[in-house]
Every structure is written in structure tokens, then in C-alpha cells.
CSV table of C-alpha atoms and ligand atoms in Angstrom, one decimal:
chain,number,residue,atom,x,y,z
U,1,UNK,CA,52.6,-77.9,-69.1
U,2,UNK,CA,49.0,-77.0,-68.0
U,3,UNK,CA,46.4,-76.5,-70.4
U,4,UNK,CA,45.7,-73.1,-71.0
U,5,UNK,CA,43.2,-71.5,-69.1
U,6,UNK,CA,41.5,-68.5,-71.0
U,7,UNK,CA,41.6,-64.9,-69.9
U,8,UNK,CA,38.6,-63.9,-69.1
U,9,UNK,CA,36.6,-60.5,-69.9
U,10,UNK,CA,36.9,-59.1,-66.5
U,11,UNK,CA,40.5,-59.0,-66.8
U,12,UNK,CA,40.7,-56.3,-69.9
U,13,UNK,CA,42.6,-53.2,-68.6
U,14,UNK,CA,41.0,-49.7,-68.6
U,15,UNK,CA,42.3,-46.7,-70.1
U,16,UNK,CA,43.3,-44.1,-66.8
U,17,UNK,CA,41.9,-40.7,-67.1
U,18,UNK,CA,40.9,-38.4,-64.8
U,19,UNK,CA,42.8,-34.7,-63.6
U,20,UNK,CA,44.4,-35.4,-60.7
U,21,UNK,CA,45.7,-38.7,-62.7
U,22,UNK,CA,46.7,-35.8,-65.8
U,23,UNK,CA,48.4,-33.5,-63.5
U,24,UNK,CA,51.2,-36.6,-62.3
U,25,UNK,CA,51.3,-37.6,-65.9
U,26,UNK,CA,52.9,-34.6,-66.9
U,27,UNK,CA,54.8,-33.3,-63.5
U,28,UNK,CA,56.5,-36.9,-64.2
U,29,UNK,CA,58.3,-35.9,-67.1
U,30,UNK,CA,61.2,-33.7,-65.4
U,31,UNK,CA,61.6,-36.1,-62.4
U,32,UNK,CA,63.4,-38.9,-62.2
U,33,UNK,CA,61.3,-41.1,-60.5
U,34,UNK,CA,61.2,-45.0,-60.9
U,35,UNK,CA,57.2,-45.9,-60.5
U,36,UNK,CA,56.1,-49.1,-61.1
U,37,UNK,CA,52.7,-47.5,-62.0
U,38,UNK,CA,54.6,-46.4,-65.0
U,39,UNK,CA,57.0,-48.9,-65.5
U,40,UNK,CA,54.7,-51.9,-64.9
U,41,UNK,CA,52.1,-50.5,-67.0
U,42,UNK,CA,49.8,-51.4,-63.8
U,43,UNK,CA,46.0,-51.6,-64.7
U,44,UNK,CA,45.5,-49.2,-61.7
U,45,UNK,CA,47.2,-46.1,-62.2
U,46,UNK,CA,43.9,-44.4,-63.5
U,47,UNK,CA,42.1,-44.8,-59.6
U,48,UNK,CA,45.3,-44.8,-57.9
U,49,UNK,CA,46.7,-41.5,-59.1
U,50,UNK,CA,43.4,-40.0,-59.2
U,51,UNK,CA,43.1,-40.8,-55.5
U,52,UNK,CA,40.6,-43.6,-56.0
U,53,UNK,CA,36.7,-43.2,-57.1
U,54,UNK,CA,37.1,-45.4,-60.6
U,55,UNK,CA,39.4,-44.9,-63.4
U,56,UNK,CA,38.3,-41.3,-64.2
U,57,UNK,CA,36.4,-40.7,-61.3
U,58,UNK,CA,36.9,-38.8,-57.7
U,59,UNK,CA,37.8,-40.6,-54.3
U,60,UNK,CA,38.9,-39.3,-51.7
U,61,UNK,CA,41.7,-37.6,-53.3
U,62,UNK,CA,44.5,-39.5,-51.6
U,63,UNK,CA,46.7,-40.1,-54.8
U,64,UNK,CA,48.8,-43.2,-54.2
U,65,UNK,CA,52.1,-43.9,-56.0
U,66,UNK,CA,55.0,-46.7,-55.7
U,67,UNK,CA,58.3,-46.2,-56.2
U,68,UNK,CA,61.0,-48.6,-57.1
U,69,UNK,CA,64.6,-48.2,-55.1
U,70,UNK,CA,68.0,-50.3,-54.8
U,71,UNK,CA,67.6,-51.0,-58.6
U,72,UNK,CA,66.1,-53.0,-61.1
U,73,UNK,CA,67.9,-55.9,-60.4
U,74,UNK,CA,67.2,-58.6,-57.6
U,75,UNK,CA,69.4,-61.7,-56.4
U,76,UNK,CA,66.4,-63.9,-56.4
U,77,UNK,CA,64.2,-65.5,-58.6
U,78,UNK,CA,60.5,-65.9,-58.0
U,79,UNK,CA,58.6,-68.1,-60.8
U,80,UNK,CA,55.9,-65.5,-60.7
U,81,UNK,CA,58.0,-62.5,-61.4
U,82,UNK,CA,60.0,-61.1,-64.6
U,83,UNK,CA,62.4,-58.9,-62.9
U,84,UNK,CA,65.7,-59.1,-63.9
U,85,UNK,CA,67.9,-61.5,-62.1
U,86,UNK,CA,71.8,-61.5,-61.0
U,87,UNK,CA,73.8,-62.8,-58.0
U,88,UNK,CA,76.0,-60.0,-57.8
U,89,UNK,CA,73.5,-56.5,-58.5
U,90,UNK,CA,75.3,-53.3,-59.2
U,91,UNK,CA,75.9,-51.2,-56.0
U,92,UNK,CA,72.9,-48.9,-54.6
U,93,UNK,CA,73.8,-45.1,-55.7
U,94,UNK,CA,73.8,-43.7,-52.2
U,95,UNK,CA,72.2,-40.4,-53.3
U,96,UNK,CA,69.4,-42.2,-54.1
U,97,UNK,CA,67.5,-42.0,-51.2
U,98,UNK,CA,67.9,-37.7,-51.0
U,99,UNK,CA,67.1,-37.6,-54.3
U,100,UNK,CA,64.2,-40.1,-54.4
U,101,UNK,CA,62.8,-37.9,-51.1
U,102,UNK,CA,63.2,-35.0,-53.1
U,103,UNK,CA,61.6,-36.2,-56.5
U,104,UNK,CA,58.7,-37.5,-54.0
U,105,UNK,CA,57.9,-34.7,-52.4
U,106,UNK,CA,57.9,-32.1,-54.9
U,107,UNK,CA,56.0,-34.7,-57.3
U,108,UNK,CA,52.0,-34.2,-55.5
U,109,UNK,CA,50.9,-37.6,-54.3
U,110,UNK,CA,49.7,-38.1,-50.7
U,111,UNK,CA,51.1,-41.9,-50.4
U,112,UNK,CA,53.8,-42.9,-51.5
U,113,UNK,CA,54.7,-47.1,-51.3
U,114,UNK,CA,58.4,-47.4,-51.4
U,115,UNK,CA,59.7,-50.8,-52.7
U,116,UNK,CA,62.8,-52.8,-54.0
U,117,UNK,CA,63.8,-56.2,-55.4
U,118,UNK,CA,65.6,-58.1,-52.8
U,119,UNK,CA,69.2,-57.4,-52.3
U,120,UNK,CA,70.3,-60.2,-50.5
U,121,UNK,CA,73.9,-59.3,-51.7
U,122,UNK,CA,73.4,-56.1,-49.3
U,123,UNK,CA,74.8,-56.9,-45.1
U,124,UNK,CA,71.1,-55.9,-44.0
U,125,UNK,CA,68.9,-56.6,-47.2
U,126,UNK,CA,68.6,-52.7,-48.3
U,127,UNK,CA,66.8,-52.1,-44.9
U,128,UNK,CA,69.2,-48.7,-44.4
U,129,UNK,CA,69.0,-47.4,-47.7
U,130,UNK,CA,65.1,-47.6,-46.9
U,131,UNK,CA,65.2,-45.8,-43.6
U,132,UNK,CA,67.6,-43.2,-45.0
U,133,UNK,CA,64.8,-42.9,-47.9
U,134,UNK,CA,61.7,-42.4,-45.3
U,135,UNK,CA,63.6,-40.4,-43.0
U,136,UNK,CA,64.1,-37.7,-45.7
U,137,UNK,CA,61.0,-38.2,-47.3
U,138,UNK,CA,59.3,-37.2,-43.6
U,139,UNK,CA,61.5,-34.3,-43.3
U,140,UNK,CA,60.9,-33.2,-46.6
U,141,UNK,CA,57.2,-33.4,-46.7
U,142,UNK,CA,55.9,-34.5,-43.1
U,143,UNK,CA,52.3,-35.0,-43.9
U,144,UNK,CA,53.0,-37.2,-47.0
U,145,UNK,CA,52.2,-41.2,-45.4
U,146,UNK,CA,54.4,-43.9,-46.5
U,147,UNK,CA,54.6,-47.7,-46.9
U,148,UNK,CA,57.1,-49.5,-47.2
U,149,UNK,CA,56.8,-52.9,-48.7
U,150,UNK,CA,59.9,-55.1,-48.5
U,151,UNK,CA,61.6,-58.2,-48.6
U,152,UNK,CA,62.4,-60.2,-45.5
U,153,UNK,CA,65.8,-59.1,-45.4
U,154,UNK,CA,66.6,-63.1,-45.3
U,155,UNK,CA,64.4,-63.2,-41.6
U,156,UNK,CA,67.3,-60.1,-40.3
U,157,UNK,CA,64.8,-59.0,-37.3
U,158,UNK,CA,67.6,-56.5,-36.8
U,159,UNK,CA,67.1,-54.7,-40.8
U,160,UNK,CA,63.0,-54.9,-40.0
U,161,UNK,CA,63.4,-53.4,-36.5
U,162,UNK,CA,65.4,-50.5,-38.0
U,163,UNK,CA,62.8,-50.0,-40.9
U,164,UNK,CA,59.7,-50.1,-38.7
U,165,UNK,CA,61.5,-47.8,-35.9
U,166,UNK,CA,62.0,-45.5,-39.4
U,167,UNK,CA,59.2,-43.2,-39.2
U,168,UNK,CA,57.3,-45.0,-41.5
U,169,UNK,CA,52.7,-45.3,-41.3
U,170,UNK,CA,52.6,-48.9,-42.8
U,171,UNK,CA,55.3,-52.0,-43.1
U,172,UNK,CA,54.2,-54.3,-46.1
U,173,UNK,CA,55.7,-57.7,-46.7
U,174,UNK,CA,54.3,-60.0,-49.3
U,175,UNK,CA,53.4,-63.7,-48.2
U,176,UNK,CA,52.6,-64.3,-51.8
U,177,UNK,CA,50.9,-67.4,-51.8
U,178,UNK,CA,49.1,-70.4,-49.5
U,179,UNK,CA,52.4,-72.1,-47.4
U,180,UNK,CA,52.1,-75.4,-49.7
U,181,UNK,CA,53.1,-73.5,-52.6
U,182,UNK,CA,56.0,-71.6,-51.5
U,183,UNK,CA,58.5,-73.7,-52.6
U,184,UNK,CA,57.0,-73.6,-56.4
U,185,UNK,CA,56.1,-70.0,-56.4
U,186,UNK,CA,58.6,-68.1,-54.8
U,187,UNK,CA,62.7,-68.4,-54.7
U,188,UNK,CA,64.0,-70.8,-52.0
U,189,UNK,CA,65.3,-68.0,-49.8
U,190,UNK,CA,62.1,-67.1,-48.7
U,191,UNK,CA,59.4,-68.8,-46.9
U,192,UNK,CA,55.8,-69.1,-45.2
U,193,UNK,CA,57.2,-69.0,-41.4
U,194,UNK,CA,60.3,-66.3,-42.6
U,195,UNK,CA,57.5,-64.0,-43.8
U,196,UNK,CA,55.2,-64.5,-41.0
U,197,UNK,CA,58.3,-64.0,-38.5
U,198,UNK,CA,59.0,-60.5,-40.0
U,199,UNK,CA,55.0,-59.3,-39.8
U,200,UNK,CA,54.7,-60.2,-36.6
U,201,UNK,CA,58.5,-58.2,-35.2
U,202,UNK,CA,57.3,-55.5,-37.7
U,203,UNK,CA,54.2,-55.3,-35.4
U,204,UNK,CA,56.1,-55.5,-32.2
U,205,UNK,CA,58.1,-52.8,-33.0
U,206,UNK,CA,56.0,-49.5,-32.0
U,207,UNK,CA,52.8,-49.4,-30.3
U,208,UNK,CA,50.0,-49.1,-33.3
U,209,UNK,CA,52.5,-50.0,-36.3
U,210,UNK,CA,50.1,-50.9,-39.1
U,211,UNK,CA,51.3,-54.1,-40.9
U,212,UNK,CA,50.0,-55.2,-44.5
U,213,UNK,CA,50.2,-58.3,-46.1
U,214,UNK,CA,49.4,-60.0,-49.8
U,215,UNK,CA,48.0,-63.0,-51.8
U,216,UNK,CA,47.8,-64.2,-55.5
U,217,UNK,CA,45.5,-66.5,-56.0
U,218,UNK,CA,45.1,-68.4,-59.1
U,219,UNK,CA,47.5,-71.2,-58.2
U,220,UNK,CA,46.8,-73.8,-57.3
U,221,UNK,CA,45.1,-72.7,-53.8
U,222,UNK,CA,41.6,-74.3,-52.4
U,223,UNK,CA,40.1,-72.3,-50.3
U,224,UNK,CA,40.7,-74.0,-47.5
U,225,UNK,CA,44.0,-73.0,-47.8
U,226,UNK,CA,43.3,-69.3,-48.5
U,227,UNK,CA,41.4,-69.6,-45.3
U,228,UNK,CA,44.0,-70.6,-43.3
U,229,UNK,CA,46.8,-67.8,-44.5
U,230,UNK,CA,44.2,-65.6,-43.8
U,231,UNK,CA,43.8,-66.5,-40.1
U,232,UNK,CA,47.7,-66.9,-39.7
U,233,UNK,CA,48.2,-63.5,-40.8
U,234,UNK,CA,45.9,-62.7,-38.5
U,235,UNK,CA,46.8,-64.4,-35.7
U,236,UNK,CA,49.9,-62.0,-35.7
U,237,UNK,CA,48.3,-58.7,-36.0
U,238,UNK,CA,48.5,-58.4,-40.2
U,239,UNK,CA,45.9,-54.9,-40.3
U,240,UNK,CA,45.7,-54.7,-43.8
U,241,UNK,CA,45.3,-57.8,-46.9
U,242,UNK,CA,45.2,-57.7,-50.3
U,243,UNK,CA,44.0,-60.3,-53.0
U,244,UNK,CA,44.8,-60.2,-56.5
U,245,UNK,CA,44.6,-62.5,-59.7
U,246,UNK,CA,48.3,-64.3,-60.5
U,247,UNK,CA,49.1,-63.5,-64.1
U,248,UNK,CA,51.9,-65.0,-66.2
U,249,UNK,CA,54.1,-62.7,-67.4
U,250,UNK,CA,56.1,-64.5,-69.8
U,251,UNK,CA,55.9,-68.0,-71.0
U,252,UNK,CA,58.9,-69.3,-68.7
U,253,UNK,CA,56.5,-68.5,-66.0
U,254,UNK,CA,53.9,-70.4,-63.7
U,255,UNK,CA,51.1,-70.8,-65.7
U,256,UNK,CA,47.3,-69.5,-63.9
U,257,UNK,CA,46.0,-72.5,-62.6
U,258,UNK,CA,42.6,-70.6,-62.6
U,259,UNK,CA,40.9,-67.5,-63.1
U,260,UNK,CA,39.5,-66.0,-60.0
U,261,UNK,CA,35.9,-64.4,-60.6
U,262,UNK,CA,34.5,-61.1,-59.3
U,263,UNK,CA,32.6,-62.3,-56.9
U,264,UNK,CA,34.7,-64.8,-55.4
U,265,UNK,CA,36.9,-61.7,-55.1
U,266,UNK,CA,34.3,-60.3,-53.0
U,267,UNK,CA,33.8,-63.0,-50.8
U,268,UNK,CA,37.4,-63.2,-49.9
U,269,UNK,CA,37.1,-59.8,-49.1
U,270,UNK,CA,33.8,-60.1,-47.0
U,271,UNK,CA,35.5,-63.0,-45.2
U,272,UNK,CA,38.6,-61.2,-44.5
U,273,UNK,CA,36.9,-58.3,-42.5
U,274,UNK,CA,35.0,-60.6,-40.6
U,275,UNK,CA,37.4,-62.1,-39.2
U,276,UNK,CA,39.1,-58.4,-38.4
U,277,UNK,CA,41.6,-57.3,-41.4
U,278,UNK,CA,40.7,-53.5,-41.0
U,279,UNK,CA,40.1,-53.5,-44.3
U,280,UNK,CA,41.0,-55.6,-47.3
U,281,UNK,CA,41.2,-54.9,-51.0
U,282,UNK,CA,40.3,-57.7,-53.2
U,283,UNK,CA,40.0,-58.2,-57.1
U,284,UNK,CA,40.9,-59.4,-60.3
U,285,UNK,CA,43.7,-56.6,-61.5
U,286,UNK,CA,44.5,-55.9,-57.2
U,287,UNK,CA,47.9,-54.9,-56.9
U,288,UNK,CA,49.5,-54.6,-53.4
U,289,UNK,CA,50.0,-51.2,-53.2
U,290,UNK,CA,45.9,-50.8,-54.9
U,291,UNK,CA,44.3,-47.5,-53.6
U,292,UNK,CA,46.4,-47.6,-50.5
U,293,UNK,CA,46.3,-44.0,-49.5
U,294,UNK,CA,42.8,-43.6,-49.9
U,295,UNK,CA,42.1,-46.7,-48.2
U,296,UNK,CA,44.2,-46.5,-45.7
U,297,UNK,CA,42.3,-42.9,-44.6
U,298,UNK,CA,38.7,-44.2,-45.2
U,299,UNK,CA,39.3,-47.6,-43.3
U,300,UNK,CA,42.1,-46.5,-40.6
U,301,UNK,CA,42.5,-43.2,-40.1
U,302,UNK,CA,38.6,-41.7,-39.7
X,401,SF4,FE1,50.9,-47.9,-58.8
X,401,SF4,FE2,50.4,-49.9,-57.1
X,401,SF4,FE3,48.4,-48.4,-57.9
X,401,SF4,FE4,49.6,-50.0,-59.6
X,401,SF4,S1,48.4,-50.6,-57.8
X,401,SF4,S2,49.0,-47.9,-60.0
X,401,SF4,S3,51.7,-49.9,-58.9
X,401,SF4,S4,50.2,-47.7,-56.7
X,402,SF4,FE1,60.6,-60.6,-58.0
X,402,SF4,FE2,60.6,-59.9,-55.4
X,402,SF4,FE3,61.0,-62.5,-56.1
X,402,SF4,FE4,62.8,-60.6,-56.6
X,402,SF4,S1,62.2,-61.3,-54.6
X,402,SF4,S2,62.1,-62.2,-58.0
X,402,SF4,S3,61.6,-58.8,-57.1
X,402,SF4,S4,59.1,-61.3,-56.3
């Protein structure tokens, strides 16, 4: 076992405020929605509902929410995440995705993140039950963006074509970590060059698709290494990167190798848009899906 590394100060979660924050908190209630802002107690709900600024304080108003679909249950097993595990997941309710679109739409956030565990149990991954999801969603409310960030439907270039030919304004996929840790960090099935093979057809796919990429760092990593996964992802057209501190969520977990500071956040972040991520969120408590809307408006849209 390592020896424990201490959490540092920086890391203490803030209390979310703010009205626009207030407003979802209570229009919530009656729908059943599946956030992981909710459900994952995430640090970030405060600036991310609130459409960015600080936790209680005004940004560009672009609210931001993600929403879980295909269950709670995934047939993997990363050693960095405590989500449930089985090989054989119960079967997607196929009124999810009208009823998820509906929820969404009726619920008052600008950008909505759609995610999933992986469903490798699924013929193509989930990928339909996503497109079905966005397509509705667009119809329902067609000035509401959306992201979806996925799995890499097991490298089925067919399941990512479909998603990214869904109507969707960003494709997300998650190469977690530096490619020397892969095989400690995340479950077998997946992998550096799987990963990198579905950003780059995701980007192929439409003329101007937006792609979006993510790292945890506090592993292991040198720099050196972060460096590189930073120019491969860039080397196939990854837009967007975020950078956020690994934490351990249970004991049976990888232990943090390191605690990230602030600034070294900041350099990463620095570094990154020099060498032409359009923009890229960096920081202790970053979560993937951290400010997108607002971010995505300030950095790609104006
Ligand atoms: Fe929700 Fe993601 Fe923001 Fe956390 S970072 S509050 S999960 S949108
Ligand atoms: Fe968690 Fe995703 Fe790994 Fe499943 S595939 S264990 S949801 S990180």
C-alpha cells in the first residue's frame, strides 16, 4: 500500500448557492432525472448550475447539467471508479430516452452532458439509445447544446459514427490517464490507442465536430508523460481537455499518488492552449463535464 498522502486545503468542497443554482434545485424535485451533479455530490454543482462565475456568483448564464442513462450499472471495472459492477446489467428501459428528452427540456439548463457506464453487454455499446436520446432532446428543445461523453463502444467505429452523425455539439471520451498507466487505472477492455482511435473517427465524422477529451492526474504521471497525451490528443484534432485531481473513493481504490497544486493546475492549462486545445479547464475539484456550457460559448462559439 502507499503511504498516505494528506488532502490538502485546496481540496475542501464549497457550499453551491446562487439563484439560477436555487431555481434547478427545486424544479428537480418532480422530475425524474438522473444527474450526477446530484447523485455524485459533485463539488461543482454551485458554478455549474448557476451557469459559471463562482459558486454563488454570475457567468455567463449557460447552466450546465449531466445526466446519467443506460443505468447505474456498468460491465467494467475501472480501479478509479465506485460504480457498481455486473457482467450481465439489467436491460435499458427503452422509454428512457423520450422521457430523459422530456425531463431535459422542460428542466431549464442550456447544456446538458449525457453520459452512461459502459454497456459492453449492449450489440453497439448503448450508442443507439444515445442517438435516440439527442435526437429527441433537439427536437424537443433545439437551441439546448449537448455533449455526449461515452465509452469507446469496445473501438465499434460503427456505434461512434452513428453518435457523432446524431445531431449532437460535442463528442467526449475520456483517455483517463498517461498510456503507461492504463492497464493499472482503467479495466482491460479499454485502452490508450482504442480511445485515441474513437477521437479521432469522432472528428472525422462531420466537418467542424468538436471533440473533448480528459485527464486525472495524481497517479503516478511525470510530466513528461502528461505532455505527451497532451500532444497525442492533439495530434488528432481533440478541441477541448480537461484536468482534474484523482481522488480515491473508497479504500479498495487506487490510492493518490500525489496531490496536484493550484498552480501546477494552471500551468497545465497555460501549456495546453499553447499548443492549440481551444480551451482547457484545469483544477483540483475539475470534473469533465466542469462549466461546459459556459465554456464552450465563451471559448468556441463567440
Ligand atoms: Fe454536474 Fe459535471 Fe458540473 Fe459536476 S462538473 S456539477 S457533474 S455538470
Ligand atoms: Fe466507471 Fe466508466 Fe470504468 Fe465503468 S467504464 S468502471 S463507469 S470509469
Amino acid at each position: 500500500r502507499d503511504p498516505e498522502v494528506k488532502k490538502p486545503a485546496w481540496l475542501r468542497q464549497r457550499a453551491a448557492q446562487g439563484e439560477k443554482y436555487a431555481r434547478l434545485r427545486e424544479s428537480i424535485g418532480e422530475l425524474k432525472l438522473n444527474t450526477v451533479c446530484v447523485e455524485a455530490q459533485c463539488p461543482n454543482i454551485g458554478e455549474c448550475w448557476n451557469g459559471g462565475g463562482g459558486a454563488g456568483g454570475e457567468g455567463d448564464g449557460i447552466a450546465t447539467a449531466t445526466i446519467m442513462v443506460l443505468g447505474d450499472t456498468c460491465t467494467r471495472g475501472c480501479r478509479f471508479c465506485a460504480v457498481k459492477t455486473s457482467n450481465k446489467p439489467p436491460p435499458p428501459d427503452p422509454l428512457e430516452p423520450l422521457n430523459t428528452a422530456l425531463a431535459v427540456a422542460s428542466w431549464g439548463v442550456d447544456y446538458v452532458v449525457l453520459t452512461s457506464v459502459d454497456r459492453d453487454d449492449l450489440p453497439d455499446g448503448g450508442s443507439s439509445h444515445f442517438v435516440q436520446t439527442v435526437k429527441a432532446l433537439k427536437e424537443l428543445k433545439p437551441g439546448i447544446l449537448v455533449e455526449c461523453l461515452t465509452s469507446d463502444f469496445r473501438g465499434d467505429l460503427e456505434a461512434v459514427s452513428s453518435l457523432a452523425n446524431s445531431g449532437l455539439d460535442v463528442y467526449a471520451h475520456n483517455i483517463e490517464t498517461v498510456r503507461s498507466l492504463q492497464r493499472i487505472v482503467r479495466d482491460p477492455r479499454a485502452g490508450y490507442d482504442q480511445s485515441l482511435a474513437v477521437l479521432k473517427h469522432a472528428k472525422s465524422c462531420r466537418e467542424g465536430m468538436i471533440t473533448k477529451s480528459s485527464i486525472m492526474l495524481g497517479l503516478g504521471e511525470t510530466d513528461e508523460e502528461v505532455r505527451q497525451t497532451m500532444m497525442d490528443l492533439r495530434a488528432i484534432g481533440v478541441d477541448i481537455l480537461t484536468l482534474g485531481q484523482y481522488l480515491q473513493p473508497t479504500e479498495r481504490h487506487l490510492t493518490v499518488r500525489e496531490y496536484v497544486t493550484p498552480e501546477k493546475f494552471q500551468f497545465w492549462k497555460e501549456y495546453g492552449e499553447s499548443v492549440g486545445f481551444r480551451y482547457v479547464a484545469s483544477g483540483p475539484l475539475v470534473r469533465s463535464s466542469y462549466r461546459a456550457g459556459e465554456l464552450f460559448v465563451q471559448n468556441l462559439v463567440r
